[in-house]
């Protein structure tokens, strides 16, 4: 037998104060419980907040500060130029070419990687012999280091390299191009290399999303006479929508900030002309190697602002429904 004075657990899971306490004691007990929760929140979040402040916010603040000066990295910055570095960036045709190349990579990744990854993921989601081996093969390029992939493709695509020799051996010598040196071809060559490298990540992400599609829905559609294509279009793809939007977000941000693959694969002389430059490579070329630290920091701030605005707009118009669906609101 339990006495009426013992503590009872309400449906919400929060321990109620003992029924025998006076109103003042109950209020004090609730305040103590609230303080204890806040202490837990502060204790758990403080390390993460400190790391975020020290390694994200503080460097961003320094980058913006140095971007307001003409500074070559020696001694404290003294020549204040205001926002002149930002104006110079948007007046430089090489930076505008880099901005255009980033846009090409963003939209090219979405329009090429997306359909390719979705088609392969739908095929690999079906049961057939050797499916595990195929899944492993499509994911191998993604786990390879960017530097390794860049050097490999540079050797393949260089003038007189493996690809040119292969085309000539099968009688397709007329298709040989200066894949990494032609100013009109190089950005599309880099887009192909980036697609080869990162399409495996999209496939694995979509396969994870497909694993969450209830098989009962597909079985019900089959019973109703739907074909395989109709099931994918009307059942699978709508349920795969949140996963596709998450991949689009990651692909967009990664394409805006792409550096290592382009840096290793491209030819410096061609990159300096803007044909294969991105905002990140332009920042390193002008900030680090040209020792224009103030100007390089201005480019870094521009890159951050563009990525931040793109992320906000994507979240506002495409991820809003997914985010709202994941938040549990208090029912009044």
JSON list of N, CA, C and O in Angstrom, two decimals, residues 163-207:
[
{"chain": "A", "resi": 163, "resn": "UNK", "atom": "N", "xyz": [43.62, 9.12, -71.25]},
{"chain": "A", "resi": 163, "resn": "UNK", "atom": "CA", "xyz": [42.37, 9.28, -72.01]},
{"chain": "A", "resi": 163, "resn": "UNK", "atom": "C", "xyz": [42.66, 9.54, -73.48]},
{"chain": "A", "resi": 163, "resn": "UNK", "atom": "O", "xyz": [41.99, 8.95, -74.36]},
{"chain": "A", "resi": 164, "resn": "UNK", "atom": "N", "xyz": [43.62, 10.40, -73.77]},
{"chain": "A", "resi": 164, "resn": "UNK", "atom": "CA", "xyz": [43.96, 10.66, -75.17]},
{"chain": "A", "resi": 164, "resn": "UNK", "atom": "C", "xyz": [44.45, 9.40, -75.87]},
{"chain": "A", "resi": 164, "resn": "UNK", "atom": "O", "xyz": [44.07, 9.11, -77.02]},
{"chain": "A", "resi": 165, "resn": "UNK", "atom": "N", "xyz": [45.28, 8.62, -75.19]},
{"chain": "A", "resi": 165, "resn": "UNK", "atom": "CA", "xyz": [45.78, 7.38, -75.79]},
{"chain": "A", "resi": 165, "resn": "UNK", "atom": "C", "xyz": [44.65, 6.39, -76.02]},
{"chain": "A", "resi": 165, "resn": "UNK", "atom": "O", "xyz": [44.62, 5.70, -77.06]},
{"chain": "A", "resi": 166, "resn": "UNK", "atom": "N", "xyz": [43.70, 6.32, -75.09]},
{"chain": "A", "resi": 166, "resn": "UNK", "atom": "CA", "xyz": [42.57, 5.42, -75.25]},
{"chain": "A", "resi": 166, "resn": "UNK", "atom": "C", "xyz": [41.70, 5.83, -76.42]},
{"chain": "A", "resi": 166, "resn": "UNK", "atom": "O", "xyz": [41.28, 4.98, -77.23]},
{"chain": "A", "resi": 167, "resn": "UNK", "atom": "N", "xyz": [41.42, 7.11, -76.57]},
{"chain": "A", "resi": 167, "resn": "UNK", "atom": "CA", "xyz": [40.60, 7.58, -77.69]},
{"chain": "A", "resi": 167, "resn": "UNK", "atom": "C", "xyz": [41.27, 7.31, -79.03]},
{"chain": "A", "resi": 167, "resn": "UNK", "atom": "O", "xyz": [40.62, 6.89, -80.00]},
{"chain": "A", "resi": 168, "resn": "UNK", "atom": "N", "xyz": [42.56, 7.53, -79.10]},
{"chain": "A", "resi": 168, "resn": "UNK", "atom": "CA", "xyz": [43.28, 7.28, -80.37]},
{"chain": "A", "resi": 168, "resn": "UNK", "atom": "C", "xyz": [43.34, 5.79, -80.69]},
{"chain": "A", "resi": 168, "resn": "UNK", "atom": "O", "xyz": [43.27, 5.40, -81.86]},
{"chain": "A", "resi": 169, "resn": "UNK", "atom": "N", "xyz": [43.42, 4.95, -79.66]},
{"chain": "A", "resi": 169, "resn": "UNK", "atom": "CA", "xyz": [43.52, 3.51, -79.91]},
{"chain": "A", "resi": 169, "resn": "UNK", "atom": "C", "xyz": [42.24, 2.92, -80.47]},
{"chain": "A", "resi": 169, "resn": "UNK", "atom": "O", "xyz": [42.28, 1.89, -81.13]},
{"chain": "A", "resi": 170, "resn": "UNK", "atom": "N", "xyz": [41.10, 3.55, -80.18]},
{"chain": "A", "resi": 170, "resn": "UNK", "atom": "CA", "xyz": [39.81, 3.05, -80.69]},
{"chain": "A", "resi": 170, "resn": "UNK", "atom": "C", "xyz": [39.32, 3.86, -81.88]},
{"chain": "A", "resi": 170, "resn": "UNK", "atom": "O", "xyz": [38.16, 3.76, -82.27]},
{"chain": "A", "resi": 171, "resn": "UNK", "atom": "N", "xyz": [40.21, 4.69, -82.45]},
{"chain": "A", "resi": 171, "resn": "UNK", "atom": "CA", "xyz": [39.85, 5.44, -83.65]},
{"chain": "A", "resi": 171, "resn": "UNK", "atom": "C", "xyz": [39.04, 6.68, -83.38]},
{"chain": "A", "resi": 171, "resn": "UNK", "atom": "O", "xyz": [38.38, 7.19, -84.30]},
{"chain": "A", "resi": 172, "resn": "UNK", "atom": "N", "xyz": [39.06, 7.20, -82.18]},
{"chain": "A", "resi": 172, "resn": "UNK", "atom": "CA", "xyz": [38.31, 8.41, -81.84]},
{"chain": "A", "resi": 172, "resn": "UNK", "atom": "C", "xyz": [39.25, 9.57, -81.54]},
{"chain": "A", "resi": 172, "resn": "UNK", "atom": "O", "xyz": [39.00, 10.40, -80.67]},
{"chain": "A", "resi": 173, "resn": "UNK", "atom": "N", "xyz": [40.36, 9.63, -82.27]},
{"chain": "A", "resi": 173, "resn": "UNK", "atom": "CA", "xyz": [41.33, 10.68, -82.04]},
{"chain": "A", "resi": 173, "resn": "UNK", "atom": "C", "xyz": [40.78, 12.07, -82.27]},
{"chain": "A", "resi": 173, "resn": "UNK", "atom": "O", "xyz": [41.30, 13.05, -81.73]},
{"chain": "A", "resi": 174, "resn": "UNK", "atom": "N", "xyz": [39.72, 12.18, -83.07]},
{"chain": "A", "resi": 174, "resn": "UNK", "atom": "CA", "xyz": [39.13, 13.50, -83.32]},
{"chain": "A", "resi": 174, "resn": "UNK", "atom": "C", "xyz": [38.48, 14.10, -82.09]},
{"chain": "A", "resi": 174, "resn": "UNK", "atom": "O", "xyz": [38.21, 15.31, -82.07]},
{"chain": "A", "resi": 175, "resn": "UNK", "atom": "N", "xyz": [38.19, 13.28, -81.10]},
{"chain": "A", "resi": 175, "resn": "UNK", "atom": "CA", "xyz": [37.57, 13.79, -79.87]},
{"chain": "A", "resi": 175, "resn": "UNK", "atom": "C", "xyz": [38.59, 14.23, -78.83]},
{"chain": "A", "resi": 175, "resn": "UNK", "atom": "O", "xyz": [38.21, 14.71, -77.76]},
{"chain": "A", "resi": 176, "resn": "UNK", "atom": "N", "xyz": [39.87, 14.07, -79.15]},
{"chain": "A", "resi": 176, "resn": "UNK", "atom": "CA", "xyz": [40.91, 14.46, -78.20]},
{"chain": "A", "resi": 176, "resn": "UNK", "atom": "C", "xyz": [40.87, 15.97, -78.00]},
{"chain": "A", "resi": 176, "resn": "UNK", "atom": "O", "xyz": [40.81, 16.74, -78.96]},
{"chain": "A", "resi": 177, "resn": "UNK", "atom": "N", "xyz": [40.89, 16.39, -76.75]},
{"chain": "A", "resi": 177, "resn": "UNK", "atom": "CA", "xyz": [40.85, 17.80, -76.39]},
{"chain": "A", "resi": 177, "resn": "UNK", "atom": "C", "xyz": [41.98, 18.11, -75.41]},
{"chain": "A", "resi": 177, "resn": "UNK", "atom": "O", "xyz": [42.55, 17.21, -74.79]},
{"chain": "A", "resi": 178, "resn": "UNK", "atom": "N", "xyz": [42.26, 19.39, -75.27]},
{"chain": "A", "resi": 178, "resn": "UNK", "atom": "CA", "xyz": [43.13, 19.84, -74.18]},
{"chain": "A", "resi": 178, "resn": "UNK", "atom": "C", "xyz": [42.24, 19.96, -72.94]},
{"chain": "A", "resi": 178, "resn": "UNK", "atom": "O", "xyz": [41.81, 21.05, -72.57]},
{"chain": "A", "resi": 179, "resn": "UNK", "atom": "N", "xyz": [41.97, 18.82, -72.33]},
{"chain": "A", "resi": 179, "resn": "UNK", "atom": "CA", "xyz": [40.93, 18.74, -71.30]},
{"chain": "A", "resi": 179, "resn": "UNK", "atom": "C", "xyz": [41.16, 19.71, -70.15]},
{"chain": "A", "resi": 179, "resn": "UNK", "atom": "O", "xyz": [40.20, 20.25, -69.60]},
{"chain": "A", "resi": 180, "resn": "UNK", "atom": "N", "xyz": [42.39, 19.92, -69.78]},
{"chain": "A", "resi": 180, "resn": "UNK", "atom": "CA", "xyz": [42.70, 20.79, -68.65]},
{"chain": "A", "resi": 180, "resn": "UNK", "atom": "C", "xyz": [43.34, 22.11, -69.07]},
{"chain": "A", "resi": 180, "resn": "UNK", "atom": "O", "xyz": [43.64, 22.93, -68.20]},
{"chain": "A", "resi": 181, "resn": "UNK", "atom": "N", "xyz": [43.53, 22.32, -70.36]},
{"chain": "A", "resi": 181, "resn": "UNK", "atom": "CA", "xyz": [44.18, 23.55, -70.83]},
{"chain": "A", "resi": 181, "resn": "UNK", "atom": "C", "xyz": [43.28, 24.41, -71.70]},
{"chain": "A", "resi": 181, "resn": "UNK", "atom": "O", "xyz": [43.53, 25.61, -71.84]},
{"chain": "A", "resi": 182, "resn": "UNK", "atom": "N", "xyz": [42.25, 23.84, -72.29]},
{"chain": "A", "resi": 182, "resn": "UNK", "atom": "CA", "xyz": [41.33, 24.61, -73.12]},
{"chain": "A", "resi": 182, "resn": "UNK", "atom": "C", "xyz": [40.44, 25.46, -72.21]},
{"chain": "A", "resi": 182, "resn": "UNK", "atom": "O", "xyz": [39.74, 24.93, -71.33]},
{"chain": "A", "resi": 183, "resn": "UNK", "atom": "N", "xyz": [40.43, 26.76, -72.42]},
{"chain": "A", "resi": 183, "resn": "UNK", "atom": "CA", "xyz": [39.69, 27.67, -71.54]},
{"chain": "A", "resi": 183, "resn": "UNK", "atom": "C", "xyz": [38.19, 27.43, -71.60]},
{"chain": "A", "resi": 183, "resn": "UNK", "atom": "O", "xyz": [37.47, 27.76, -70.65]},
{"chain": "A", "resi": 184, "resn": "UNK", "atom": "N", "xyz": [37.70, 26.87, -72.70]},
{"chain": "A", "resi": 184, "resn": "UNK", "atom": "CA", "xyz": [36.26, 26.63, -72.84]},
{"chain": "A", "resi": 184, "resn": "UNK", "atom": "C", "xyz": [35.84, 25.24, -72.37]},
{"chain": "A", "resi": 184, "resn": "UNK", "atom": "O", "xyz": [34.65, 24.98, -72.19]},
{"chain": "A", "resi": 185, "resn": "UNK", "atom": "N", "xyz": [36.81, 24.35, -72.18]},
{"chain": "A", "resi": 185, "resn": "UNK", "atom": "CA", "xyz": [36.50, 22.96, -71.86]},
{"chain": "A", "resi": 185, "resn": "UNK", "atom": "C", "xyz": [36.79, 22.62, -70.41]},
{"chain": "A", "resi": 185, "resn": "UNK", "atom": "O", "xyz": [36.14, 21.76, -69.81]},
{"chain": "A", "resi": 186, "resn": "UNK", "atom": "N", "xyz": [37.75, 23.31, -69.80]},
{"chain": "A", "resi": 186, "resn": "UNK", "atom": "CA", "xyz": [38.29, 22.88, -68.50]},
{"chain": "A", "resi": 186, "resn": "UNK", "atom": "C", "xyz": [37.24, 22.86, -67.40]},
{"chain": "A", "resi": 186, "resn": "UNK", "atom": "O", "xyz": [37.22, 21.95, -66.56]},
{"chain": "A", "resi": 187, "resn": "UNK", "atom": "N", "xyz": [36.31, 23.81, -67.37]},
{"chain": "A", "resi": 187, "resn": "UNK", "atom": "CA", "xyz": [35.33, 23.84, -66.29]},
{"chain": "A", "resi": 187, "resn": "UNK", "atom": "C", "xyz": [34.40, 22.64, -66.38]},
{"chain": "A", "resi": 187, "resn": "UNK", "atom": "O", "xyz": [33.98, 22.06, -65.36]},
{"chain": "A", "resi": 188, "resn": "UNK", "atom": "N", "xyz": [34.09, 22.19, -67.61]},
{"chain": "A", "resi": 188, "resn": "UNK", "atom": "CA", "xyz": [33.23, 21.02, -67.78]},
{"chain": "A", "resi": 188, "resn": "UNK", "atom": "C", "xyz": [33.99, 19.74, -67.45]},
{"chain": "A", "resi": 188, "resn": "UNK", "atom": "O", "xyz": [33.40, 18.78, -66.95]},
{"chain": "A", "resi": 189, "resn": "UNK", "atom": "N", "xyz": [35.29, 19.75, -67.71]},
{"chain": "A", "resi": 189, "resn": "UNK", "atom": "CA", "xyz": [36.12, 18.62, -67.30]},
{"chain": "A", "resi": 189, "resn": "UNK", "atom": "C", "xyz": [36.14, 18.50, -65.78]},
{"chain": "A", "resi": 189, "resn": "UNK", "atom": "O", "xyz": [35.99, 17.40, -65.22]},
{"chain": "A", "resi": 190, "resn": "UNK", "atom": "N", "xyz": [36.31, 19.62, -65.10]},
{"chain": "A", "resi": 190, "resn": "UNK", "atom": "CA", "xyz": [36.31, 19.61, -63.63]},
{"chain": "A", "resi": 190, "resn": "UNK", "atom": "C", "xyz": [34.95, 19.19, -63.09]},
{"chain": "A", "resi": 190, "resn": "UNK", "atom": "O", "xyz": [34.88, 18.48, -62.08]},
{"chain": "A", "resi": 191, "resn": "UNK", "atom": "N", "xyz": [33.88, 19.60, -63.75]},
{"chain": "A", "resi": 191, "resn": "UNK", "atom": "CA", "xyz": [32.55, 19.19, -63.31]},
{"chain": "A", "resi": 191, "resn": "UNK", "atom": "C", "xyz": [32.38, 17.68, -63.42]},
{"chain": "A", "resi": 191, "resn": "UNK", "atom": "O", "xyz": [31.78, 17.05, -62.54]},
{"chain": "A", "resi": 192, "resn": "UNK", "atom": "N", "xyz": [32.92, 17.09, -64.48]},
{"chain": "A", "resi": 192, "resn": "UNK", "atom": "CA", "xyz": [32.86, 15.64, -64.62]},
{"chain": "A", "resi": 192, "resn": "UNK", "atom": "C", "xyz": [33.65, 14.95, -63.50]},
{"chain": "A", "resi": 192, "resn": "UNK", "atom": "O", "xyz": [33.18, 13.97, -62.91]},
{"chain": "A", "resi": 193, "resn": "UNK", "atom": "N", "xyz": [34.85, 15.46, -63.21]},
{"chain": "A", "resi": 193, "resn": "UNK", "atom": "CA", "xyz": [35.67, 14.86, -62.14]},
{"chain": "A", "resi": 193, "resn": "UNK", "atom": "C", "xyz": [34.95, 14.98, -60.80]},
{"chain": "A", "resi": 193, "resn": "UNK", "atom": "O", "xyz": [34.94, 14.02, -60.00]},
{"chain": "A", "resi": 194, "resn": "UNK", "atom": "N", "xyz": [34.37, 16.13, -60.52]},
{"chain": "A", "resi": 194, "resn": "UNK", "atom": "CA", "xyz": [33.65, 16.32, -59.25]},
{"chain": "A", "resi": 194, "resn": "UNK", "atom": "C", "xyz": [32.44, 15.39, -59.17]},
{"chain": "A", "resi": 194, "resn": "UNK", "atom": "O", "xyz": [32.13, 14.85, -58.10]},
{"chain": "A", "resi": 195, "resn": "UNK", "atom": "N", "xyz": [31.76, 15.20, -60.29]},
{"chain": "A", "resi": 195, "resn": "UNK", "atom": "CA", "xyz": [30.62, 14.29, -60.30]},
{"chain": "A", "resi": 195, "resn": "UNK", "atom": "C", "xyz": [31.07, 12.86, -60.02]},
{"chain": "A", "resi": 195, "resn": "UNK", "atom": "O", "xyz": [30.44, 12.14, -59.23]},
{"chain": "A", "resi": 196, "resn": "UNK", "atom": "N", "xyz": [32.15, 12.43, -60.66]},
{"chain": "A", "resi": 196, "resn": "UNK", "atom": "CA", "xyz": [32.68, 11.08, -60.42]},
{"chain": "A", "resi": 196, "resn": "UNK", "atom": "C", "xyz": [33.06, 10.90, -58.96]},
{"chain": "A", "resi": 196, "resn": "UNK", "atom": "O", "xyz": [32.86, 9.84, -58.38]},
{"chain": "A", "resi": 197, "resn": "UNK", "atom": "N", "xyz": [33.60, 11.94, -58.34]},
{"chain": "A", "resi": 197, "resn": "UNK", "atom": "CA", "xyz": [34.07, 11.84, -56.97]},
{"chain": "A", "resi": 197, "resn": "UNK", "atom": "C", "xyz": [32.92, 11.79, -55.97]},
{"chain": "A", "resi": 197, "resn": "UNK", "atom": "O", "xyz": [32.95, 11.01, -55.01]},
{"chain": "A", "resi": 198, "resn": "UNK", "atom": "N", "xyz": [31.89, 12.61, -56.16]},
{"chain": "A", "resi": 198, "resn": "UNK", "atom": "CA", "xyz": [30.90, 12.81, -55.11]},
{"chain": "A", "resi": 198, "resn": "UNK", "atom": "C", "xyz": [29.55, 12.17, -55.38]},
{"chain": "A", "resi": 198, "resn": "UNK", "atom": "O", "xyz": [28.68, 12.23, -54.52]},
{"chain": "A", "resi": 199, "resn": "UNK", "atom": "N", "xyz": [29.34, 11.58, -56.54]},
{"chain": "A", "resi": 199, "resn": "UNK", "atom": "CA", "xyz": [28.05, 10.96, -56.79]},
{"chain": "A", "resi": 199, "resn": "UNK", "atom": "C", "xyz": [27.82, 9.77, -55.87]},
{"chain": "A", "resi": 199, "resn": "UNK", "atom": "O", "xyz": [26.67, 9.44, -55.53]},
{"chain": "A", "resi": 200, "resn": "UNK", "atom": "N", "xyz": [28.89, 9.11, -55.43]},
{"chain": "A", "resi": 200, "resn": "UNK", "atom": "CA", "xyz": [28.74, 7.98, -54.52]},
{"chain": "A", "resi": 200, "resn": "UNK", "atom": "C", "xyz": [28.13, 8.39, -53.19]},
{"chain": "A", "resi": 200, "resn": "UNK", "atom": "O", "xyz": [27.34, 7.63, -52.60]},
{"chain": "A", "resi": 201, "resn": "UNK", "atom": "N", "xyz": [28.47, 9.58, -52.70]},
{"chain": "A", "resi": 201, "resn": "UNK", "atom": "CA", "xyz": [27.87, 10.07, -51.45]},
{"chain": "A", "resi": 201, "resn": "UNK", "atom": "C", "xyz": [26.37, 10.25, -51.62]},
{"chain": "A", "resi": 201, "resn": "UNK", "atom": "O", "xyz": [25.58, 9.88, -50.74]},
{"chain": "A", "resi": 202, "resn": "UNK", "atom": "N", "xyz": [25.96, 10.81, -52.76]},
{"chain": "A", "resi": 202, "resn": "UNK", "atom": "CA", "xyz": [24.52, 10.98, -53.01]},
{"chain": "A", "resi": 202, "resn": "UNK", "atom": "C", "xyz": [23.81, 9.64, -53.09]},
{"chain": "A", "resi": 202, "resn": "UNK", "atom": "O", "xyz": [22.70, 9.47, -52.57]},
{"chain": "A", "resi": 203, "resn": "UNK", "atom": "N", "xyz": [24.46, 8.65, -53.71]},
{"chain": "A", "resi": 203, "resn": "UNK", "atom": "CA", "xyz": [23.83, 7.33, -53.84]},
{"chain": "A", "resi": 203, "resn": "UNK", "atom": "C", "xyz": [23.64, 6.69, -52.47]},
{"chain": "A", "resi": 203, "resn": "UNK", "atom": "O", "xyz": [22.56, 6.16, -52.17]},
{"chain": "A", "resi": 204, "resn": "UNK", "atom": "N", "xyz": [24.66, 6.73, -51.62]},
{"chain": "A", "resi": 204, "resn": "UNK", "atom": "CA", "xyz": [24.55, 6.13, -50.29]},
{"chain": "A", "resi": 204, "resn": "UNK", "atom": "C", "xyz": [23.49, 6.85, -49.47]},
{"chain": "A", "resi": 204, "resn": "UNK", "atom": "O", "xyz": [22.69, 6.22, -48.75]},
{"chain": "A", "resi": 205, "resn": "UNK", "atom": "N", "xyz": [23.43, 8.18, -49.58]},
{"chain": "A", "resi": 205, "resn": "UNK", "atom": "CA", "xyz": [22.43, 8.94, -48.83]},
{"chain": "A", "resi": 205, "resn": "UNK", "atom": "C", "xyz": [21.02, 8.57, -49.29]},
{"chain": "A", "resi": 205, "resn": "UNK", "atom": "O", "xyz": [20.10, 8.39, -48.47]},
{"chain": "A", "resi": 206, "resn": "UNK", "atom": "N", "xyz": [20.83, 8.44, -50.60]},
{"chain": "A", "resi": 206, "resn": "UNK", "atom": "CA", "xyz": [19.51, 8.08, -51.12]},
{"chain": "A", "resi": 206, "resn": "UNK", "atom": "C", "xyz": [19.15, 6.63, -50.77]},
{"chain": "A", "resi": 206, "resn": "UNK", "atom": "O", "xyz": [17.98, 6.33, -50.51]},
{"chain": "A", "resi": 207, "resn": "UNK", "atom": "N", "xyz": [20.14, 5.75, -50.76]},
{"chain": "A", "resi": 207, "resn": "UNK", "atom": "CA", "xyz": [19.87, 4.36, -50.35]},
{"chain": "A", "resi": 207, "resn": "UNK", "atom": "C", "xyz": [19.43, 4.31, -48.89]},
{"chain": "A", "resi": 207, "resn": "UNK", "atom": "O", "xyz": [18.54, 3.52, -48.53]}
]
